[in-house]
Short mmCIF file of C-alpha atoms in Angstrom, two decimals:
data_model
loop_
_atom_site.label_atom_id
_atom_site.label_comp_id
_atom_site.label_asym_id
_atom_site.label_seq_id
_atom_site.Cartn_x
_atom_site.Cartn_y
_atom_site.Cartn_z
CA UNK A 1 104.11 37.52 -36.16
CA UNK A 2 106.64 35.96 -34.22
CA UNK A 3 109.47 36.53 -36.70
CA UNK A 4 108.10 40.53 -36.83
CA UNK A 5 108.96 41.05 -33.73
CA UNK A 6 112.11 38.95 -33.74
CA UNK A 7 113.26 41.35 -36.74
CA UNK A 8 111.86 44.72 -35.07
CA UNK A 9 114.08 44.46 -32.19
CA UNK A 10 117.33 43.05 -33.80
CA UNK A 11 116.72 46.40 -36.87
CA UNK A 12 117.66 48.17 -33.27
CA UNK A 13 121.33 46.84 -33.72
CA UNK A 14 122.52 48.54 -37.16
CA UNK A 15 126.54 48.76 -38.27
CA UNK A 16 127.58 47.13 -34.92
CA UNK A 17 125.70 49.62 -32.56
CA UNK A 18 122.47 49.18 -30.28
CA UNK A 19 120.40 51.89 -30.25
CA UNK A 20 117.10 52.40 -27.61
CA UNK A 21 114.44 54.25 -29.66
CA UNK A 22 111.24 54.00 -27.96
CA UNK A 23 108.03 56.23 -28.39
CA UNK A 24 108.02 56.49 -24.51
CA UNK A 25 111.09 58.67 -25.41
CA UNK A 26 110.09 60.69 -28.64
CA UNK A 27 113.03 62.04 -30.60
CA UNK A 28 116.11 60.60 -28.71
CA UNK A 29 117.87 57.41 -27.96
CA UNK A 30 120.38 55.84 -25.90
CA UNK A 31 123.23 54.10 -28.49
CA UNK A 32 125.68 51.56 -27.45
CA UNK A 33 128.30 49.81 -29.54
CA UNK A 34 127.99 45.92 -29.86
CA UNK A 35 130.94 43.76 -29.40
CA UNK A 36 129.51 40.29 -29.87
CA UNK A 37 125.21 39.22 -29.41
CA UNK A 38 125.48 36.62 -26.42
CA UNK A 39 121.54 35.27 -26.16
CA UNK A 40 118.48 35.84 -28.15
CA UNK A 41 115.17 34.26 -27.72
CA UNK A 42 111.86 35.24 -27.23
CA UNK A 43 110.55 33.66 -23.75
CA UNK A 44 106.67 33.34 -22.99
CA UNK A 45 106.47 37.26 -22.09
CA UNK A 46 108.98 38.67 -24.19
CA UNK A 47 111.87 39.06 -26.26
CA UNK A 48 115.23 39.22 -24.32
CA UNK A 49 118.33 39.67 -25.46
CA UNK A 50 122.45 39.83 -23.62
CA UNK A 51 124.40 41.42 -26.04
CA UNK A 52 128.92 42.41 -24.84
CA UNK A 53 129.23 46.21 -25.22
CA UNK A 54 132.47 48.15 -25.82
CA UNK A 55 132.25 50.37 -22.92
CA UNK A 56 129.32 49.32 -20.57
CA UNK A 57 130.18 44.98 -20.41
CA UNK A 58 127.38 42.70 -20.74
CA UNK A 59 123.89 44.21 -21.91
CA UNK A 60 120.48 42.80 -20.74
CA UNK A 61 117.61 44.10 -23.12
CA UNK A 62 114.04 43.20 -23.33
CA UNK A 63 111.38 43.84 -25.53
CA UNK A 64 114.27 46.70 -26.89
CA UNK A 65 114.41 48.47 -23.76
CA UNK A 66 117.73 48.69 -21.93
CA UNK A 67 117.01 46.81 -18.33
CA UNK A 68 120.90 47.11 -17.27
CA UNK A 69 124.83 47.24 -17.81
CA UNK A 70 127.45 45.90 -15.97
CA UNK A 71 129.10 49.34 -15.78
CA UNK A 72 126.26 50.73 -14.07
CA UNK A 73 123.38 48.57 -12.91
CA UNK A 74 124.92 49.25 -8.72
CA UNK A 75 123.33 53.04 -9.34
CA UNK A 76 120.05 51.88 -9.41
CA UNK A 77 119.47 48.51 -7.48
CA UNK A 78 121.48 50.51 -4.55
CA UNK A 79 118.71 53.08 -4.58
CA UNK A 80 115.77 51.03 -5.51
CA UNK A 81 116.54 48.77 -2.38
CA UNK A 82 118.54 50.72 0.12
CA UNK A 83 116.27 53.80 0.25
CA UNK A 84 113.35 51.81 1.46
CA UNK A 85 115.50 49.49 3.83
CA UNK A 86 117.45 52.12 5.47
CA UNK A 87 114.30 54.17 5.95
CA UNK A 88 112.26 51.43 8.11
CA UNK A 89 113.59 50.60 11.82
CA UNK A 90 113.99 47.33 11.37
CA UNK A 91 113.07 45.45 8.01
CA UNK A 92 112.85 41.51 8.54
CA UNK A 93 110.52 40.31 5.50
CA UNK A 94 111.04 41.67 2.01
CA UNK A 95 109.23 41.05 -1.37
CA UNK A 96 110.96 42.17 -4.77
CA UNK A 97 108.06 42.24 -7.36
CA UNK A 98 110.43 41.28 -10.81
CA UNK A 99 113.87 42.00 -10.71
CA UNK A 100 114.90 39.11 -12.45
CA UNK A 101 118.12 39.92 -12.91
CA UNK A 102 118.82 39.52 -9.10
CA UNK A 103 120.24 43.23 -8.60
CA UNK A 104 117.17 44.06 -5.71
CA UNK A 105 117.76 40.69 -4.25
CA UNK A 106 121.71 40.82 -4.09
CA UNK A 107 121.50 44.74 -2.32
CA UNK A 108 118.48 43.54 0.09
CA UNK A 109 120.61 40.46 1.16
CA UNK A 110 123.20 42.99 2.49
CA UNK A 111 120.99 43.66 5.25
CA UNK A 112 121.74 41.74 7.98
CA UNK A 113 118.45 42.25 9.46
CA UNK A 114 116.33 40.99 7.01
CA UNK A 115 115.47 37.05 7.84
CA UNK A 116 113.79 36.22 4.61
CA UNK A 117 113.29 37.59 0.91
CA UNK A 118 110.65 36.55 -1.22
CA UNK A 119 110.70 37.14 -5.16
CA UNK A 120 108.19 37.04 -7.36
CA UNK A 121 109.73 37.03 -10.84
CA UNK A 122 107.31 35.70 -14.47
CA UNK A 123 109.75 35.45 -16.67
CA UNK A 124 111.94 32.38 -15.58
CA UNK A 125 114.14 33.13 -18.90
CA UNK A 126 115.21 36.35 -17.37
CA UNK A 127 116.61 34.77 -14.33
CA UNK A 128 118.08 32.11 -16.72
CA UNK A 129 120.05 34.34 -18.48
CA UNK A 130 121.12 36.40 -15.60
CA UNK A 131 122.61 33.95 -14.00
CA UNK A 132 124.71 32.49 -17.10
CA UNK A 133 125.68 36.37 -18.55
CA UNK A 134 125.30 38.68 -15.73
CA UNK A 135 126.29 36.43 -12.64
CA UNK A 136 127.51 39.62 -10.34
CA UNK A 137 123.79 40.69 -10.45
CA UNK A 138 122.27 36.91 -10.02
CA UNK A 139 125.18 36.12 -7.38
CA UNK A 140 122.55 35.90 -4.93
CA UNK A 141 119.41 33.26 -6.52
CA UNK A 142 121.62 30.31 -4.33
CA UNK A 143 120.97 32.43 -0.50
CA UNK A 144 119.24 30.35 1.76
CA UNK A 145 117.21 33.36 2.53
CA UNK A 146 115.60 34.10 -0.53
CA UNK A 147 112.34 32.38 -1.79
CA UNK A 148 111.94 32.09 -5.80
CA UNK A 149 108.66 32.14 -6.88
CA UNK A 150 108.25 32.60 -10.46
CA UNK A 151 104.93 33.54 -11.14
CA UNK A 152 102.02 36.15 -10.74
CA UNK A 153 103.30 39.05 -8.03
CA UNK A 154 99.33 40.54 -8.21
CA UNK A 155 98.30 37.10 -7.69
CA UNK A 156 100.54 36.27 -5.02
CA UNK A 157 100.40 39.75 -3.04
CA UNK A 158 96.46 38.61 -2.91
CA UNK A 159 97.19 35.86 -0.93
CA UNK A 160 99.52 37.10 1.59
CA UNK A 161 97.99 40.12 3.06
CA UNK A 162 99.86 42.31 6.28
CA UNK A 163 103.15 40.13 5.98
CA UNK A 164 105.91 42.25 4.44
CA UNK A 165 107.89 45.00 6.21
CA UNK A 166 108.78 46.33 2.75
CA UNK A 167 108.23 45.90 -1.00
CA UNK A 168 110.28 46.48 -3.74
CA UNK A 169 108.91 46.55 -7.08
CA UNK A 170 111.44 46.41 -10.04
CA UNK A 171 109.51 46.99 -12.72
CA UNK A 172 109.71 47.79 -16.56
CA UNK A 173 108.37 50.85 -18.29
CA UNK A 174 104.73 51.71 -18.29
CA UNK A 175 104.32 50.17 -22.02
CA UNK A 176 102.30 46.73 -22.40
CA UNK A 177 101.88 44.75 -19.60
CA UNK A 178 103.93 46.55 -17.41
CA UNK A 179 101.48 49.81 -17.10
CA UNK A 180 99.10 48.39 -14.52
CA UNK A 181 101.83 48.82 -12.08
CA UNK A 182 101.70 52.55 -12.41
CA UNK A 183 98.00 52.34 -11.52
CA UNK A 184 96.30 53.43 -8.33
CA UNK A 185 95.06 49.19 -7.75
CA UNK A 186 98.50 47.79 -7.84
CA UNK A 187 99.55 50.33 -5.02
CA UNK A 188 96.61 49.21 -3.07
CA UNK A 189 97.23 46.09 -3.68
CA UNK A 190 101.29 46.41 -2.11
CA UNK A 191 99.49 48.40 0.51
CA UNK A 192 97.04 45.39 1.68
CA UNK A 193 100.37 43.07 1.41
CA UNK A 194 102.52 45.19 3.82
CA UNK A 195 102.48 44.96 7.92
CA UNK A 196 101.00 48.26 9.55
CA UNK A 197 104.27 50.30 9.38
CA UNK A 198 105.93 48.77 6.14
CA UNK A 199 107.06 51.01 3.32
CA UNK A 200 107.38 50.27 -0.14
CA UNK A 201 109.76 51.74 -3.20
CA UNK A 202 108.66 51.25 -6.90
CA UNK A 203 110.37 52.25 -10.20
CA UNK A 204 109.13 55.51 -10.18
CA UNK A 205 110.29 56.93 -13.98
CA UNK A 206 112.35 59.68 -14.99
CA UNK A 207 111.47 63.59 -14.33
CA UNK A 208 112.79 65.23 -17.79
CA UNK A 209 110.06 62.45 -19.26
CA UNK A 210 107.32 61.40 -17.00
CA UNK A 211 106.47 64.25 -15.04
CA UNK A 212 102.63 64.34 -15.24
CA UNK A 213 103.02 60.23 -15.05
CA UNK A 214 105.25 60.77 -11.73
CA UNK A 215 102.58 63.79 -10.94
CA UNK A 216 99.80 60.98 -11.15
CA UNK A 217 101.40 58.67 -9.19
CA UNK A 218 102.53 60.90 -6.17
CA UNK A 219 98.95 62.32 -6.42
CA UNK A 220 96.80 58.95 -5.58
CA UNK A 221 99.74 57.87 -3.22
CA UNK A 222 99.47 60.75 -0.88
CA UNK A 223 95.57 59.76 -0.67
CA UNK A 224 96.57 55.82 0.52
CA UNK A 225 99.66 56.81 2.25
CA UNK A 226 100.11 59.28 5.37
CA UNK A 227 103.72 59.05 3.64
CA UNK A 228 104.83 59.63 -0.16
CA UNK A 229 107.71 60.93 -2.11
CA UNK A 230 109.43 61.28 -4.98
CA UNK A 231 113.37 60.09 -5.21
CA UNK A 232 115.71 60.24 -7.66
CA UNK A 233 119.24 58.40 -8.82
CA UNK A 234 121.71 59.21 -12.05
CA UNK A 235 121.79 56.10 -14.39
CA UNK A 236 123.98 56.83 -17.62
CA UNK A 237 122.54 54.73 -20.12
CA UNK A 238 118.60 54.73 -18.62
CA UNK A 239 116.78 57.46 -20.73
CA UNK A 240 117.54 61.11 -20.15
CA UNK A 241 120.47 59.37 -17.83
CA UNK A 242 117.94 59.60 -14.47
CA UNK A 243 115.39 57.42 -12.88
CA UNK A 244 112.95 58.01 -9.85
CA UNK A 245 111.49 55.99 -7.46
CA UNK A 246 107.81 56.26 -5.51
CA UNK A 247 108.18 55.39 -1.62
CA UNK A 248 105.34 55.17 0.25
CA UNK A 249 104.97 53.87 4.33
CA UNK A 250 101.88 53.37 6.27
CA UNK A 251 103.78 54.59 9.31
CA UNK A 252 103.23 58.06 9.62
CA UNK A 253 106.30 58.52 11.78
CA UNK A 254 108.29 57.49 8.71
CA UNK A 255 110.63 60.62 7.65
CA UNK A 256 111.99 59.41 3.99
CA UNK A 257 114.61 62.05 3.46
CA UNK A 258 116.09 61.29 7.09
CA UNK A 259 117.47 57.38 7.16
CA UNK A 260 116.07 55.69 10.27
CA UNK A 261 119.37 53.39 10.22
CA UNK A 262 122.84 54.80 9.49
CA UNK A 263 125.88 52.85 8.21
CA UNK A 264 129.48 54.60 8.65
CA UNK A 265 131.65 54.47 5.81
CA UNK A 266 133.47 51.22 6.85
CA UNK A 267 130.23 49.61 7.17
CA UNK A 268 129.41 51.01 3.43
CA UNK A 269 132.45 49.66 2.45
CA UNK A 270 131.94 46.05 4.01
CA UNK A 271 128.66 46.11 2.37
CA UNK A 272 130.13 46.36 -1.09
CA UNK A 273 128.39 50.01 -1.90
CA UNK A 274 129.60 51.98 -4.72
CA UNK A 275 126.87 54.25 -4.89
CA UNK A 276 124.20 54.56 -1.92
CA UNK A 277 125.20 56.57 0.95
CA UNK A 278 123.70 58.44 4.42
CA UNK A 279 124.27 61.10 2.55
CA UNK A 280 123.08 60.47 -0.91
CA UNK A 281 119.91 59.07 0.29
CA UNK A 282 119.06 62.25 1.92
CA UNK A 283 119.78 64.69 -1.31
CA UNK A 284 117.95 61.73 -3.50
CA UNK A 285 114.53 63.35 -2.02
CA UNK A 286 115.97 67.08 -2.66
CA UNK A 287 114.34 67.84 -6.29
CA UNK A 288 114.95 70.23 -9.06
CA UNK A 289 112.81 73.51 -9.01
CA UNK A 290 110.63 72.52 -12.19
CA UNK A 291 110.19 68.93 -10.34
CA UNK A 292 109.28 70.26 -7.27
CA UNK A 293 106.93 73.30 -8.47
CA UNK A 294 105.02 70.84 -10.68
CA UNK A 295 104.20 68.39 -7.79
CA UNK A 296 103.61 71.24 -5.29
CA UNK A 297 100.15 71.21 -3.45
CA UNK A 298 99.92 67.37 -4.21
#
């Protein structure tokens, strides 16, 4: 069985090229050329694989789904992290659910704010790798502020109720183990693990694929949050080339599209940003018409 899978996901790598084809995306994939395979195993979770691209630098895949490329990755850890930072007053304790690859972790470090991160990552290989092929994402797994602890997230968000002032969740695609945290529980779960006014921001999916999914979503978190909305960033080799994100805040003075903290653009620039901005985060909440007429009267 093992070797089954092994050969399913390297048959995604024909005549030097990489390409993403995925029934969560009928009848279209995301193709990159390979340069050279750098790591290949299968861990205790799933398979993961580095490959060097022409165009994008290194490559992390797993189970045959694109996680991130050097070229790009800053689009979306900016968002994922700084929307929900820059939205609560003052955010002291984080936890990143996954995000093994140490993107979340690096961008919530730039707050100077925040006294302590905790991660909760399952796949030890993934931080592994990072750290040996994509060390400007991992740069941050040696801060004295950030607690590892690979393992469980539902199991450790059970035992540390009312402590976080936010919580990221960096998450794979609803496929396999990964879909319970799309469901209604595991939001209630983040809720119970947050202080009174925290706010959290998941991987929320892309728009032009997941609409009624991102419907769903928005629908149950506007019943166990006074706060909930639907964000969006431009990712060029994610599917469709967008990705969304679901915030949610138990403070109902909590006004996503307006940032509660401001940075200037020297203070963007100290804080090594390439993509978030006062500005950006604002228009991230503004949605297309087909978006915003579907989730109307949620």
């Amino acid at each position: 069985m093992l070797v089954e899978i092994l050969c399913a996901i390297m048959d995604k790598i024909q005549n030097g090229w990489f390409s993403e084809v995925n029934n969560l995306w009928p009848g279209q994939a995301m193709s990159l050329e390979v340069e050279e395979v750098l790591f290949h195993e299968r861990s205790d979770y799933q398979d993961v694989i580095v490959f060097k691209s022409k165009t994008y630098g290194n490559v992390l895949v797993l189970d045959g789904v694109i996680q991130l490329t050097e070229r790009d990755e800053f689009s979306y850890q900016e968002m994922i992290a700084h929307l929900p930072l820059f939205s609560h007053p003052n955010p002291q304790k984080v936890l990143v659910i996954g995000g093994g690859d140490g993107g979340v972790v690096r961008e919530v470090l730039k707050h100077s704010c925040v006294q302590e991160v905790v991660q909760c990552e399952i796949d030890k290989m993934v931080i592994e790798v990072s750290k040996k092929y994509l060390p400007s994402t991992a740069i941050s797994y040696s801060n004295p502020k950030l607690k590892l602890h690979v393992g469980d997230g539902f199991a450790f968000m059970r035992e540390h109720k009312g402590e976080f002032d936010v919580i990221i969740t960096d998450s794979s695609d609803p496929d396999g183990p990964a879909e319970s945290l799309f469901e209604e529980s595991y939001y209630q779960l983040m809720k119970e693990a947050l202080k009174p006014d925290g706010i959290l921001s998941t991987q929320g999916e892309c728009m032009w694929l997941h609409l009624p999914l991102i419907k769903k979503m928005l629908e149950f978190n506007r019943r166990l949050f006074p706060n909930a909305e639907y964000a969006y960033t431009t990712i060029p080799t994610y599917p469709s080339g967008q990705i969304g994100f679901m915030l949610c805040s138990k403070n109902p003075a909590t006004t996503f599209n307006t940032p509660a903290r401001t940075i200037s653009e020297s203070e963007a620039d100290d804080m090594g940003l390439r993509y978030y901005s006062p500005e950006v985060h604002s228009s991230a909440f503004v949605l297309p018409r087909f978006v915003r007429k579907e989730l109307s009267g949620l």
